């Protein structure tokens, strides 16, 4: 039986379990995503309950033998990140993404840092789209699905600003003349995305499309539900 | 240990919330040994309730009539509509006794991870209701959880587009509570939504 003390964590999702408990999905740096039972947390005046919500930085202690852990204690290390409106929906989108593509017990300290940064940026006043695109790229990179954002996939020569490219999810960007079928990206936009500069609306559109294409094989047939929330 | 019929009864009783094997056994023996008349009444009213009770056609709360008591009432204020997550929330507000408007019950909240989207909580029915009735104000009384807030915001955006005034119930320090024991999130909320006297 392993016992883990004071591990930083965020709640990804909590759902009612039995009469008085919650089954909680946590995201931690050293243990990745894990599932723990918060026993008795749904009882009337339980002090854990307000903390079992997403977007609050926590320290958790848990123990267990197999995949399901027992939550021993939790405390918050700071204020919850106040997300409202579209920023709240974006936070839920990040959580749904984590839940769908991250397997349990897969340690990913970098991704935890990126996630924390993304939530802070959402709680601040950064452009929502830029925050989401950046996190999606970091997520793909940490999961080992990164593509080369600097070189053409077949020739290995650097991307050129005035050339057109198509995306092959397994390989990368391939230079080809645009036609009516399929989607083509201007080199300038790809270079801008690689440099994390999203000043043009066109760059944002390209980044969104590329993210969706790359995430598609990881998500399978079921679309992300949180996308429906954006009005 | 028990005969099949008794076993079956104990097993059936375990569908109730909070009832495990021990309580189920106590209940079954109590009914069979000491209160057979009560047991028959229970069986009969269970049967009739399950067959008769459905959703109110207007607000979606539980009722055996086409319209629930609140929706059918002439004395309730038609221009106020309170949106809640569950029928239990309707009961809680009714017991508090200060609200005179009508209700709409979502039967859940938006929760993308659980696969619950806008169409699963009756948004279309709510919007149709807003068009059909002279509602002047929607009061959003979903829970102060992340999902409850997301639901409130989603409905407020849709309702504002329909030109309706939207308000959210206040969250903060409970009456008779002590500041010292209140969690940071609630206190922060209480301060950010303070009002002048």
Coordinates of C-alpha atoms in Angstrom, one line a residue:
Chain A
X1 CA 0.0 0.0 0.0
X2 CA 1.5 3.3 -0.9
X3 CA 0.8 6.6 0.9
X4 CA 1.4 9.9 -0.7
X5 CA 1.6 13.1 1.3
X6 CA 0.9 16.7 0.3
X7 CA 1.0 16.3 -3.5
X8 CA 0.1 19.4 -5.4
X9 CA -3.2 18.8 -7.3
X10 CA -6.1 20.2 -9.2
X11 CA -9.6 18.6 -9.3
X12 CA -10.4 17.7 -12.9
X13 CA -13.8 16.4 -12.1
X14 CA -15.9 15.2 -9.1
X15 CA -19.0 13.1 -9.3
X16 CA -21.3 11.8 -6.6
X17 CA -20.4 8.3 -5.4
X18 CA -22.7 6.3 -3.1
X19 CA -24.7 8.3 -0.6
X20 CA -22.3 10.7 0.9
X21 CA -19.0 10.5 -1.1
X22 CA -17.4 11.9 -4.2
X23 CA -15.4 10.1 -6.8
X24 CA -12.7 12.7 -7.7
X25 CA -10.4 12.9 -10.7
X26 CA -7.2 14.7 -9.6
X27 CA -4.4 16.0 -11.8
X28 CA -1.0 15.9 -10.0
X29 CA 2.6 16.5 -11.2
X30 CA 4.1 13.2 -10.0
X31 CA 1.3 10.8 -10.4
X32 CA -0.5 12.3 -13.4
X33 CA -4.3 11.8 -13.4
X34 CA -5.6 9.7 -10.6
X35 CA -9.0 8.8 -9.1
X36 CA -9.7 9.0 -5.4
X37 CA -12.7 8.6 -3.1
X38 CA -13.5 11.6 -0.9
X39 CA -15.4 9.7 1.7
X40 CA -18.3 11.6 3.4
X41 CA -17.6 14.8 1.4
X42 CA -21.3 15.2 0.5
X43 CA -22.5 15.2 4.1
X44 CA -24.1 18.6 5.1
X45 CA -21.3 20.6 6.6
X46 CA -18.3 18.8 5.3
X47 CA -15.3 21.2 5.1
X48 CA -13.8 19.4 2.1
X49 CA -16.8 20.1 -0.2
X50 CA -16.0 23.6 -1.3
X51 CA -12.5 22.5 -2.2
X52 CA -13.6 19.7 -4.4
X53 CA -14.2 22.0 -7.3
X54 CA -11.9 22.5 -10.3
X55 CA -9.5 25.4 -10.6
X56 CA -8.4 25.5 -6.9
X57 CA -4.7 24.8 -6.3
X58 CA -4.6 22.0 -3.7
X59 CA -2.3 19.8 -1.7
X60 CA -3.7 16.3 -1.3
X61 CA -2.7 13.2 0.6
X62 CA -4.0 9.8 -0.5
X63 CA -3.3 6.1 -0.1
X64 CA -4.5 2.9 -1.8
X65 CA -3.4 -0.4 -3.2
X66 CA -4.8 -0.4 -6.7
X67 CA -6.0 2.2 -9.1
X68 CA -8.7 3.7 -6.8
X69 CA -7.2 5.7 -4.0
X70 CA -8.7 7.0 -0.7
X71 CA -8.4 10.7 -0.2
X72 CA -6.9 11.3 3.3
X73 CA -6.8 15.0 3.4
X74 CA -6.8 18.1 1.2
X75 CA -6.1 21.8 1.7
X76 CA -6.0 24.7 -0.6
X77 CA -2.7 26.5 -1.2
X78 CA -4.2 29.7 -2.5
X79 CA -7.4 31.2 -3.7
X80 CA -9.4 29.4 -6.4
X81 CA -8.8 30.9 -9.8
X82 CA -11.9 32.9 -10.5
X83 CA -13.0 32.0 -14.0
X84 CA -16.2 33.4 -15.4
X85 CA -18.1 33.2 -18.7
X86 CA -16.2 32.0 -21.7
X87 CA -13.1 31.7 -19.5
X88 CA -14.9 29.3 -17.3
X89 CA -16.0 27.3 -20.4
X90 CA -12.4 27.3 -21.5
X91 CA -11.3 25.9 -18.1
X92 CA -13.9 23.1 -18.5
X93 CA -12.6 22.5 -22.0
X94 CA -9.0 22.0 -20.6
X95 CA -10.3 19.6 -18.0
X96 CA -12.3 17.6 -20.5
X97 CA -9.2 17.4 -22.7
X98 CA -7.1 16.2 -19.8
X99 CA -9.7 13.6 -18.9
X100 CA -10.0 12.3 -22.4
X101 CA -6.4 12.1 -23.6
X102 CA -4.3 11.6 -20.4
X103 CA -4.1 8.1 -19.1
X104 CA -4.1 7.4 -15.3
X105 CA -0.9 7.2 -13.4
X106 CA 1.2 8.8 -16.1
X107 CA 3.6 11.2 -14.4
X108 CA 3.8 14.6 -16.2
X109 CA 5.3 17.4 -14.1
X110 CA 5.8 19.7 -17.1
X111 CA 2.2 19.3 -18.2
X112 CA 1.1 20.1 -14.7
X113 CA 3.1 23.3 -14.9
X114 CA 1.6 24.2 -18.3
X115 CA -1.9 23.5 -17.0
X116 CA -1.3 25.8 -14.0
X117 CA 0.0 28.5 -16.2
X118 CA -2.9 28.1 -18.6
X119 CA -5.4 28.5 -15.7
X120 CA -3.6 31.5 -14.4
X121 CA -3.7 33.1 -17.9
X122 CA -7.4 32.3 -18.2
X123 CA -8.0 34.0 -14.8
X124 CA -6.1 37.0 -16.0
X125 CA -6.9 39.0 -19.1
X126 CA -5.0 37.0 -21.8
X127 CA -6.7 36.2 -25.1
X128 CA -8.6 32.9 -24.4
X129 CA -7.9 31.5 -27.8
X130 CA -4.1 32.0 -27.5
X131 CA -4.1 30.3 -24.1
X132 CA -6.0 27.3 -25.4
X133 CA -3.8 26.9 -28.5
X134 CA -0.6 27.1 -26.5
X135 CA -1.9 24.5 -24.0
X136 CA -3.0 22.2 -26.8
X137 CA 0.5 22.4 -28.4
X138 CA 2.2 21.7 -25.1
X139 CA -0.2 18.8 -24.4
X140 CA 0.5 17.2 -27.7
X141 CA 4.2 17.6 -27.2
X142 CA 4.2 16.1 -23.7
X143 CA 2.2 13.1 -25.0
X144 CA 4.7 12.5 -27.7
X145 CA 2.5 13.7 -30.7
X146 CA 4.5 16.8 -31.4
X147 CA 5.2 17.7 -35.1
X148 CA 8.1 19.7 -36.4
X149 CA 7.0 23.4 -36.6
X150 CA 10.2 24.6 -38.2
X151 CA 11.1 22.3 -41.1
X152 CA 9.3 20.8 -44.0
X153 CA 8.6 17.1 -43.3
X154 CA 10.0 15.5 -46.5
X155 CA 12.9 17.7 -47.4
X156 CA 13.9 19.0 -43.9
X157 CA 14.3 22.6 -45.2
X158 CA 13.0 25.4 -43.1
X159 CA 9.4 26.5 -43.6
X160 CA 9.1 29.5 -45.9
X161 CA 6.7 32.4 -45.1
X162 CA 5.3 32.6 -48.7
X163 CA 4.9 28.9 -49.4
X164 CA 1.8 26.8 -48.8
X165 CA 1.8 23.6 -46.7
X166 CA -0.6 20.8 -45.9
X167 CA -0.6 18.9 -42.7
X168 CA -0.1 15.1 -42.4
X169 CA -0.7 14.2 -38.7
X170 CA 1.8 11.4 -38.7
X171 CA 4.6 13.3 -40.6
X172 CA 4.3 17.1 -40.3
X173 CA 4.0 19.9 -42.8
X174 CA 4.5 19.1 -46.5
X175 CA 4.9 21.8 -49.1
X176 CA 2.2 21.6 -51.8
X177 CA 0.3 23.8 -54.1
X178 CA -3.2 24.6 -52.7
X179 CA -6.3 23.2 -54.5
X180 CA -9.9 23.3 -53.6
X181 CA -9.9 20.0 -51.7
X182 CA -8.3 19.9 -48.3
X183 CA -6.9 22.6 -46.1
X184 CA -3.6 24.4 -46.8
X185 CA -1.7 26.7 -44.5
X186 CA 0.5 29.7 -45.4
X187 CA 4.1 29.3 -44.1
X188 CA 3.9 32.7 -42.4
X189 CA 1.1 31.5 -40.2
X190 CA 3.0 28.4 -39.2
X191 CA 6.1 30.3 -38.4
X192 CA 4.0 32.7 -36.3
X193 CA 2.4 29.8 -34.3
X194 CA 5.8 28.3 -33.7
X195 CA 6.9 31.6 -32.2
X196 CA 3.8 31.8 -30.2
X197 CA 2.7 35.1 -31.7
X198 CA -1.0 35.2 -32.6
X199 CA -1.6 38.7 -33.8
X200 CA -3.5 37.9 -37.0
X201 CA -6.9 36.4 -36.9
X202 CA -5.8 34.2 -39.8
X203 CA -3.0 32.7 -37.6
X204 CA -5.5 31.9 -34.8
X205 CA -7.8 30.2 -37.3
X206 CA -4.9 28.1 -38.7
X207 CA -3.8 27.2 -35.2
X208 CA -7.3 26.1 -34.2
X209 CA -7.6 23.9 -37.3
X210 CA -4.2 22.3 -36.8
X211 CA -5.0 21.6 -33.1
X212 CA -8.2 19.9 -34.0
X213 CA -6.6 17.8 -36.7
X214 CA -3.8 16.6 -34.4
X215 CA -6.1 16.0 -31.4
X216 CA -8.7 14.1 -33.5
X217 CA -6.9 10.6 -33.4
X218 CA -6.6 10.9 -29.6
X219 CA -10.2 11.8 -29.1
X220 CA -11.8 9.3 -31.4
X221 CA -15.3 9.5 -32.6
X222 CA -16.8 11.3 -29.6
X223 CA -16.6 15.0 -30.0
X224 CA -15.6 17.2 -27.0
X225 CA -18.8 18.3 -25.2
X226 CA -17.4 21.5 -23.9
X227 CA -17.1 22.9 -27.4
X228 CA -20.9 23.2 -27.5
X229 CA -20.9 25.7 -24.7
X230 CA -19.2 28.5 -26.6
X231 CA -21.9 30.7 -27.9
Chain B
X1 CA -30.3 -17.8 5.7
X2 CA -33.8 -16.4 5.0
X3 CA -36.4 -17.9 2.7
X4 CA -36.4 -16.6 -1.0
X5 CA -39.3 -14.1 -0.5
X6 CA -37.7 -12.4 2.5
X7 CA -34.3 -12.3 0.7
X8 CA -35.9 -10.7 -2.3
X9 CA -37.6 -8.1 -0.1
X10 CA -34.3 -7.2 1.6
X11 CA -32.6 -7.0 -1.7
X12 CA -35.3 -4.7 -3.0
X13 CA -35.1 -2.4 0.0
X14 CA -31.4 -1.8 -0.7
X15 CA -32.4 0.5 -3.6
X16 CA -33.2 3.2 -1.0
X17 CA -30.4 5.7 -0.4
X18 CA -28.4 5.0 2.8
X19 CA -29.8 1.4 3.2
X20 CA -27.2 -1.4 3.4
X21 CA -27.7 -5.1 4.1
X22 CA -28.1 -4.5 7.9
X23 CA -30.8 -1.8 7.6
X24 CA -32.6 -3.7 4.9
X25 CA -32.8 -6.7 7.1
X26 CA -34.2 -4.6 10.0
X27 CA -36.8 -3.0 7.8
X28 CA -37.9 -6.2 6.2
X29 CA -38.3 -7.9 9.6
X30 CA -40.1 -4.9 11.1
X31 CA -42.6 -4.9 8.3
X32 CA -43.2 -8.6 8.3
X33 CA -43.3 -9.1 12.1
X34 CA -44.9 -6.0 13.4
X35 CA -46.5 -3.9 10.7
X36 CA -48.1 -5.9 7.8
X37 CA -50.8 -3.3 7.3
X38 CA -48.2 -0.6 6.9
X39 CA -46.3 -2.8 4.5
X40 CA -49.3 -3.1 2.3
X41 CA -49.9 0.6 2.4
X42 CA -46.3 1.2 1.4
X43 CA -46.5 -1.3 -1.4
X44 CA -49.7 0.2 -2.7
X45 CA -48.5 3.9 -2.6
X46 CA -45.2 3.0 -4.1
X47 CA -47.0 1.3 -7.0
X48 CA -49.4 4.2 -7.6
X49 CA -46.7 6.9 -7.3
X50 CA -44.3 5.2 -9.7
X51 CA -47.1 4.6 -12.2
X52 CA -48.7 8.1 -11.8
X53 CA -45.9 10.6 -11.2
X54 CA -44.2 12.1 -14.2
X55 CA -42.8 15.5 -15.1
X56 CA -44.7 18.8 -15.1
X57 CA -45.3 19.8 -18.7
X58 CA -44.2 23.4 -18.0
X59 CA -41.5 23.4 -15.3
X60 CA -40.3 19.7 -15.4
X61 CA -40.6 19.1 -11.6
X62 CA -42.2 15.9 -10.4
X63 CA -46.0 15.7 -10.3
X64 CA -48.9 13.3 -11.3
X65 CA -50.9 16.2 -12.9
X66 CA -50.2 17.6 -16.3
X67 CA -49.2 20.9 -14.6
X68 CA -47.7 21.0 -11.0
X69 CA -49.4 22.9 -8.2
X70 CA -47.1 26.0 -8.6
X71 CA -47.4 26.2 -12.4
X72 CA -51.2 25.8 -12.2
X73 CA -51.6 28.4 -9.4
X74 CA -53.3 31.7 -10.3
X75 CA -51.7 33.5 -7.4
X76 CA -48.1 33.0 -8.4
X77 CA -46.3 35.8 -10.2
X78 CA -46.0 34.9 -13.9
X79 CA -43.3 37.5 -14.6
X80 CA -40.7 35.9 -12.3
X81 CA -39.0 32.6 -13.2
X82 CA -36.5 30.8 -10.9
X83 CA -34.2 28.3 -12.6
X84 CA -33.0 25.4 -10.3
X85 CA -31.1 22.2 -10.8
X86 CA -33.4 19.6 -9.1
X87 CA -37.0 19.2 -7.8
X88 CA -35.4 19.1 -4.3
X89 CA -34.2 22.7 -4.8
X90 CA -37.8 23.7 -5.6
X91 CA -38.9 22.2 -2.3
X92 CA -36.1 24.0 -0.4
X93 CA -37.2 27.4 -1.9
X94 CA -40.9 26.7 -1.3
X95 CA -40.2 25.8 2.4
X96 CA -38.3 29.1 2.8
X97 CA -41.6 30.6 1.7
X98 CA -40.6 34.0 0.4
X99 CA -40.6 33.4 -3.3
X100 CA -43.8 34.0 -5.2
X101 CA -42.8 33.4 -8.8
X102 CA -42.7 30.2 -10.8
X103 CA -39.9 27.7 -11.5
X104 CA -38.1 25.9 -14.2
X105 CA -36.2 22.7 -13.2
X106 CA -33.1 21.8 -15.3
X107 CA -32.8 18.2 -13.9
X108 CA -29.0 18.6 -13.8
X109 CA -26.3 21.0 -14.7
X110 CA -23.9 21.4 -17.6
X111 CA -21.0 19.0 -17.2
X112 CA -19.0 18.3 -20.4
X113 CA -17.0 15.5 -18.8
X114 CA -20.2 13.6 -17.9
X115 CA -21.4 14.2 -21.4
X116 CA -24.2 16.6 -20.3
X117 CA -24.6 19.5 -22.8
X118 CA -27.2 22.3 -23.2
X119 CA -29.7 20.0 -24.9
X120 CA -29.7 17.6 -22.0
X121 CA -30.9 20.2 -19.4
X122 CA -33.9 21.4 -21.4
X123 CA -32.5 24.7 -22.6
X124 CA -34.8 24.5 -25.7
X125 CA -37.8 24.0 -23.5
X126 CA -36.8 26.9 -21.3
X127 CA -36.3 29.3 -24.3
X128 CA -39.7 28.2 -25.7
X129 CA -41.3 29.0 -22.3
X130 CA -39.6 32.4 -22.3
X131 CA -41.2 33.1 -25.6
X132 CA -44.7 31.9 -24.7
X133 CA -45.0 33.6 -21.3
X134 CA -44.6 37.2 -20.1
X135 CA -41.4 36.5 -18.1
X136 CA -39.7 39.8 -17.1
X137 CA -36.9 38.4 -14.9
X138 CA -35.1 35.1 -14.7
X139 CA -33.5 34.3 -11.3
X140 CA -30.7 31.8 -11.7
X141 CA -30.5 29.6 -8.5
X142 CA -28.2 26.9 -9.7
X143 CA -25.6 25.6 -7.2
X144 CA -22.5 27.7 -6.5
X145 CA -20.2 25.0 -7.9
X146 CA -18.1 25.3 -11.0
X147 CA -20.7 23.4 -13.1
X148 CA -23.6 25.4 -11.5
X149 CA -21.8 28.7 -12.4
X150 CA -21.2 27.4 -16.0
X151 CA -24.9 26.5 -16.3
X152 CA -25.9 29.9 -14.9
X153 CA -23.7 31.8 -17.4
X154 CA -24.8 29.8 -20.3
X155 CA -28.5 30.4 -19.6
X156 CA -27.9 34.1 -18.9
X157 CA -26.3 34.6 -22.3
X158 CA -29.2 32.8 -24.1
X159 CA -31.8 34.7 -22.1
X160 CA -30.2 38.1 -22.6
X161 CA -30.3 37.5 -26.3
X162 CA -34.1 37.0 -25.9
X163 CA -34.1 40.4 -24.1
X164 CA -34.9 39.2 -20.6
X165 CA -33.5 40.6 -17.4
X166 CA -31.3 38.0 -15.7
X167 CA -30.3 37.9 -12.0
X168 CA -28.2 35.4 -10.0
X169 CA -28.9 34.6 -6.3
X170 CA -26.4 36.0 -3.9
X171 CA -23.7 33.8 -2.3
X172 CA -21.9 34.6 0.9
X173 CA -21.8 34.3 4.7
X174 CA -24.6 32.2 6.1
X175 CA -27.0 33.8 8.6
X176 CA -25.9 33.1 12.1
X177 CA -22.5 31.9 10.9
X178 CA -19.1 33.1 12.1
X179 CA -16.6 34.6 9.7
X180 CA -13.7 32.7 11.4
X181 CA -15.0 29.3 10.2
X182 CA -16.0 30.2 6.6
X183 CA -13.8 29.0 3.8
X184 CA -11.7 31.4 1.8
X185 CA -13.6 31.1 -1.5
X186 CA -17.0 32.0 0.1
X187 CA -15.5 34.9 2.0
X188 CA -13.8 36.2 -1.2
X189 CA -17.2 36.0 -2.9
X190 CA -19.0 37.7 -0.1
X191 CA -16.5 40.6 -0.3
X192 CA -16.6 40.9 -4.0
X193 CA -20.4 41.1 -4.1
X194 CA -20.8 43.4 -1.0
X195 CA -23.5 46.1 -1.2
X196 CA -23.8 49.6 0.1
X197 CA -26.2 50.2 3.0

